[in-house]
């Protein structure tokens, strides 16, 4: 049977595209060489954030996704836990408050807290913090479970795609003809003609300490690391717990191709920054570390839309570490554009023919 759309990539972005297209009555097949949520989506913390984005197109996409996620996240360990962003130096306090003010003007619920109020939210937080902002809209889910939930009832085949002409895909198992192809291959999307590079990230996982850390808590320098173009290693303190009570510690960013070596210097830097936020973590054992590759676009905006060079080829990639948070609105926007419906957010900033992303 000839599908209407073939989605290449069964991560959370591909799953969201497939779900949105199916909801509009299209017959969709998802292809992935290793199976659902087996790449980037399995290597993150599952964050749904508005707290880390400057006012602009990506924040608008994040706001739209945040509205969609609660209905889509059944059985995905959805937690509306909120986020707490803190400054750990006097110099960082002013920029943090100014950033929060800009976000409030864009419709984000960003509440400034005193150090005492922050400690009431997180009793184990370092009392030496100089400023804090509480983001009520930040949330978390299990990205593997969420991906599988989005793919429920949709055909998924495990095979590698080598080429596409927009109306068919050539796979390791033969050629599949279709009406359109969606490149949702994440860090591997460059293979289909867009300038996406892998950006490595590593996460530490502690033994369970249930109830100890209540929010996603991160140092204010995290926002700058997300927006940086630097290929060298960058780390910032990010700490949050899961429903199982384990604590996830990040974050790191490094562009070094697809080298998946977990380096001791990265682990040490993450541990030091986590302890600076929560000194009690110095006594908590780390069980394991894992890493993955995020799809990095040079202008730090997702790539969503039709490829003007290849009729029938569409792209949904380049979300870097925000793919989980941006997935529902990305899938909906892609489906709206592909079917000719009115977009729910402005698609122009995410277009494929941007000079930064066209190869």
Tab-separated table of C-alpha atoms in Angstrom, residues 61-277:
chain	number	residue	atom	x	y	z
A	61	UNK	CA	6.735	27.491	19.321
A	62	UNK	CA	7.507	26.434	22.909
A	63	UNK	CA	4.395	28.167	24.254
A	64	UNK	CA	2.238	26.439	21.639
A	65	UNK	CA	3.778	23.060	22.477
A	66	UNK	CA	3.312	23.589	26.208
A	67	UNK	CA	-0.420	23.991	25.600
A	68	UNK	CA	-0.564	20.791	23.533
A	69	UNK	CA	1.548	18.468	25.685
A	70	UNK	CA	-0.837	17.720	28.606
A	71	UNK	CA	-3.381	16.097	26.284
A	72	UNK	CA	-0.721	14.149	24.363
A	73	UNK	CA	1.381	13.028	27.319
A	74	UNK	CA	-0.854	10.289	28.757
A	75	UNK	CA	1.224	7.468	30.306
A	76	UNK	CA	4.414	9.505	29.780
A	77	UNK	CA	5.204	10.487	33.405
A	78	UNK	CA	4.013	14.052	32.803
A	79	UNK	CA	4.941	16.404	35.672
A	80	UNK	CA	4.071	20.082	35.831
A	81	UNK	CA	6.868	20.582	38.325
A	82	UNK	CA	7.962	24.078	37.319
A	83	UNK	CA	11.483	25.365	36.952
A	84	UNK	CA	13.775	27.358	39.214
A	85	UNK	CA	16.580	29.364	37.604
A	86	UNK	CA	19.160	30.751	39.994
A	87	UNK	CA	22.105	33.120	39.878
A	88	UNK	CA	25.144	31.981	41.836
A	89	UNK	CA	27.146	35.213	41.583
A	90	UNK	CA	26.338	38.888	42.085
A	91	UNK	CA	27.223	39.577	38.452
A	92	UNK	CA	24.663	37.061	37.173
A	93	UNK	CA	21.717	38.374	39.209
A	94	UNK	CA	20.997	41.429	37.061
A	95	UNK	CA	21.015	39.632	33.695
A	96	UNK	CA	18.775	36.871	35.111
A	97	UNK	CA	16.181	39.403	36.282
A	98	UNK	CA	16.347	41.312	32.981
A	99	UNK	CA	15.849	38.066	31.030
A	100	UNK	CA	12.820	37.194	33.174
A	101	UNK	CA	11.344	40.654	32.577
A	102	UNK	CA	11.624	40.174	28.806
A	103	UNK	CA	9.917	36.809	29.093
A	104	UNK	CA	7.087	38.215	31.204
A	105	UNK	CA	6.483	40.791	28.484
A	106	UNK	CA	6.151	37.842	26.068
A	107	UNK	CA	3.509	36.138	28.224
A	108	UNK	CA	5.653	33.805	30.344
A	109	UNK	CA	4.884	33.271	34.031
A	110	UNK	CA	8.302	34.177	35.476
A	111	UNK	CA	8.175	35.078	39.156
A	112	UNK	CA	11.212	36.609	40.841
A	113	UNK	CA	12.017	35.110	44.250
A	114	UNK	CA	14.196	36.169	47.122
A	115	UNK	CA	16.849	33.725	48.288
A	116	UNK	CA	14.630	32.801	51.249
A	117	UNK	CA	11.666	32.132	48.963
A	118	UNK	CA	13.842	30.010	46.679
A	119	UNK	CA	14.975	27.945	49.669
A	120	UNK	CA	11.349	27.417	50.641
A	121	UNK	CA	10.814	25.899	47.184
A	122	UNK	CA	14.069	23.898	47.320
A	123	UNK	CA	15.285	23.437	50.928
A	124	UNK	CA	18.566	21.788	49.878
A	125	UNK	CA	19.556	24.579	47.480
A	126	UNK	CA	22.814	26.409	48.149
A	127	UNK	CA	21.812	29.364	50.398
A	128	UNK	CA	24.484	31.558	48.780
A	129	UNK	CA	22.438	32.139	45.598
A	130	UNK	CA	22.029	35.795	44.637
A	131	UNK	CA	18.747	35.714	42.680
A	132	UNK	CA	16.082	33.252	41.541
A	133	UNK	CA	13.171	33.087	39.116
A	134	UNK	CA	10.340	30.558	39.365
A	135	UNK	CA	8.857	29.364	36.052
A	136	UNK	CA	5.503	27.700	36.685
A	137	UNK	CA	5.063	26.499	33.087
A	138	UNK	CA	8.185	24.326	32.930
A	139	UNK	CA	7.402	20.612	32.917
A	140	UNK	CA	8.984	17.210	32.435
A	141	UNK	CA	8.054	13.847	30.922
A	142	UNK	CA	9.648	10.554	29.984
A	143	UNK	CA	10.734	11.099	26.368
A	144	UNK	CA	10.835	7.416	25.434
A	145	UNK	CA	7.322	6.802	26.729
A	146	UNK	CA	6.086	10.013	25.111
A	147	UNK	CA	7.536	9.036	21.735
A	148	UNK	CA	5.901	5.627	21.882
A	149	UNK	CA	2.600	7.181	22.923
A	150	UNK	CA	2.652	9.529	19.917
A	151	UNK	CA	3.365	6.572	17.619
A	152	UNK	CA	0.538	4.447	18.988
A	153	UNK	CA	-1.491	3.040	16.081
A	154	UNK	CA	1.011	4.256	13.451
A	155	UNK	CA	3.036	1.871	11.288
A	156	UNK	CA	6.738	1.920	12.193
A	157	UNK	CA	9.328	-0.084	10.251
A	158	UNK	CA	12.937	-0.642	11.217
A	159	UNK	CA	15.073	0.009	8.152
A	160	UNK	CA	17.711	2.454	6.980
A	161	UNK	CA	16.838	5.089	4.382
A	162	UNK	CA	19.626	5.883	1.924
A	163	UNK	CA	18.043	8.390	-0.493
A	164	UNK	CA	14.811	10.172	-1.315
A	165	UNK	CA	13.459	12.123	-4.274
A	166	UNK	CA	10.506	13.483	-2.290
A	167	UNK	CA	8.070	10.982	-3.796
A	168	UNK	CA	9.826	7.803	-2.722
A	169	UNK	CA	12.491	6.570	-0.344
A	170	UNK	CA	15.139	3.984	-1.043
A	171	UNK	CA	15.709	1.781	1.970
A	172	UNK	CA	17.832	-1.216	2.828
A	173	UNK	CA	14.728	-3.293	2.083
A	174	UNK	CA	13.669	-1.681	-1.192
A	175	UNK	CA	11.901	1.393	-2.538
A	176	UNK	CA	8.727	2.824	-0.968
A	177	UNK	CA	6.664	5.185	-3.113
A	178	UNK	CA	4.692	7.887	-1.310
A	179	UNK	CA	3.104	11.293	-1.639
A	180	UNK	CA	5.654	13.126	0.541
A	181	UNK	CA	8.704	12.502	2.719
A	182	UNK	CA	9.455	14.160	6.077
A	183	UNK	CA	13.086	14.336	7.159
A	184	UNK	CA	12.933	14.039	10.948
A	185	UNK	CA	16.318	12.377	11.263
A	186	UNK	CA	17.593	14.678	14.005
A	187	UNK	CA	21.412	14.896	14.120
A	188	UNK	CA	21.552	12.775	10.967
A	189	UNK	CA	19.288	15.151	8.985
A	190	UNK	CA	22.258	16.574	7.085
A	191	UNK	CA	22.115	13.460	4.894
A	192	UNK	CA	18.928	14.932	3.382
A	193	UNK	CA	20.326	18.343	2.484
A	194	UNK	CA	20.089	20.641	5.519
A	195	UNK	CA	22.931	22.070	7.577
A	196	UNK	CA	22.438	20.196	10.844
A	197	UNK	CA	25.384	19.078	12.965
A	198	UNK	CA	25.551	16.764	15.995
A	199	UNK	CA	26.108	18.493	19.339
A	200	UNK	CA	27.079	16.078	22.090
A	201	UNK	CA	25.497	16.164	25.537
A	202	UNK	CA	26.053	14.017	28.646
A	203	UNK	CA	23.849	13.376	31.687
A	204	UNK	CA	24.742	11.904	35.087
A	205	UNK	CA	22.204	9.784	36.994
A	206	UNK	CA	22.358	9.416	40.790
A	207	UNK	CA	20.928	6.783	43.064
A	208	UNK	CA	17.327	7.542	44.130
A	209	UNK	CA	16.692	10.269	46.698
A	210	UNK	CA	12.904	10.690	46.341
A	211	UNK	CA	11.396	14.063	47.173
A	212	UNK	CA	14.722	15.799	47.740
A	213	UNK	CA	14.694	17.989	44.614
A	214	UNK	CA	11.269	19.254	43.570
A	215	UNK	CA	11.811	21.349	40.421
A	216	UNK	CA	14.098	21.553	37.450
A	217	UNK	CA	16.833	23.771	38.864
A	218	UNK	CA	19.548	25.324	36.774
A	219	UNK	CA	22.181	28.011	36.854
A	220	UNK	CA	21.440	31.183	34.903
A	221	UNK	CA	24.471	30.560	32.670
A	222	UNK	CA	22.561	27.677	31.030
A	223	UNK	CA	20.705	30.096	28.730
A	224	UNK	CA	23.978	31.434	27.365
A	225	UNK	CA	25.316	27.925	26.773
A	226	UNK	CA	22.205	26.969	24.789
A	227	UNK	CA	22.611	30.009	22.521
A	228	UNK	CA	26.377	29.677	22.084
A	229	UNK	CA	28.013	28.875	18.743
A	230	UNK	CA	31.176	27.570	20.393
A	231	UNK	CA	32.179	24.040	19.384
A	232	UNK	CA	34.308	23.516	22.509
A	233	UNK	CA	32.990	21.964	25.694
A	234	UNK	CA	30.541	24.090	27.657
A	235	UNK	CA	28.876	23.036	30.889
A	236	UNK	CA	26.273	24.575	33.173
A	237	UNK	CA	24.595	23.350	36.324
A	238	UNK	CA	21.248	21.628	35.701
A	239	UNK	CA	19.635	19.383	38.327
A	240	UNK	CA	16.245	17.657	38.455
A	241	UNK	CA	14.667	14.473	39.760
A	242	UNK	CA	12.580	11.834	38.040
A	243	UNK	CA	9.437	10.135	39.309
A	244	UNK	CA	11.646	7.204	40.326
A	245	UNK	CA	13.644	9.513	42.599
A	246	UNK	CA	16.902	9.445	40.648
A	247	UNK	CA	18.511	12.824	39.986
A	248	UNK	CA	19.547	13.837	36.473
A	249	UNK	CA	22.573	16.124	36.291
A	250	UNK	CA	23.587	18.148	33.233
A	251	UNK	CA	24.271	19.908	31.098
A	252	UNK	CA	27.095	19.760	28.606
A	253	UNK	CA	27.427	20.850	24.997
A	254	UNK	CA	30.230	19.971	22.640
A	255	UNK	CA	30.541	19.669	18.871
A	256	UNK	CA	32.906	16.823	18.039
A	257	UNK	CA	31.118	14.954	15.279
A	258	UNK	CA	29.600	11.610	16.162
A	259	UNK	CA	32.309	10.708	18.666
A	260	UNK	CA	30.330	9.152	21.529
A	261	UNK	CA	33.190	8.830	24.015
A	262	UNK	CA	32.146	9.793	27.543
A	263	UNK	CA	35.035	11.857	28.875
A	264	UNK	CA	35.967	12.081	32.556
A	265	UNK	CA	36.532	15.849	32.340
A	266	UNK	CA	32.901	16.319	31.298
A	267	UNK	CA	31.611	14.162	34.143
A	268	UNK	CA	33.747	16.022	36.692
A	269	UNK	CA	32.570	19.419	35.422
A	270	UNK	CA	28.925	18.372	35.632
A	271	UNK	CA	29.369	17.015	39.153
A	272	UNK	CA	31.124	20.183	40.357
A	273	UNK	CA	28.395	22.463	39.006
A	274	UNK	CA	25.607	20.297	40.438
A	275	UNK	CA	27.232	20.358	43.881
A	276	UNK	CA	27.532	24.147	43.637
A	277	UNK	CA	23.728	24.254	43.319
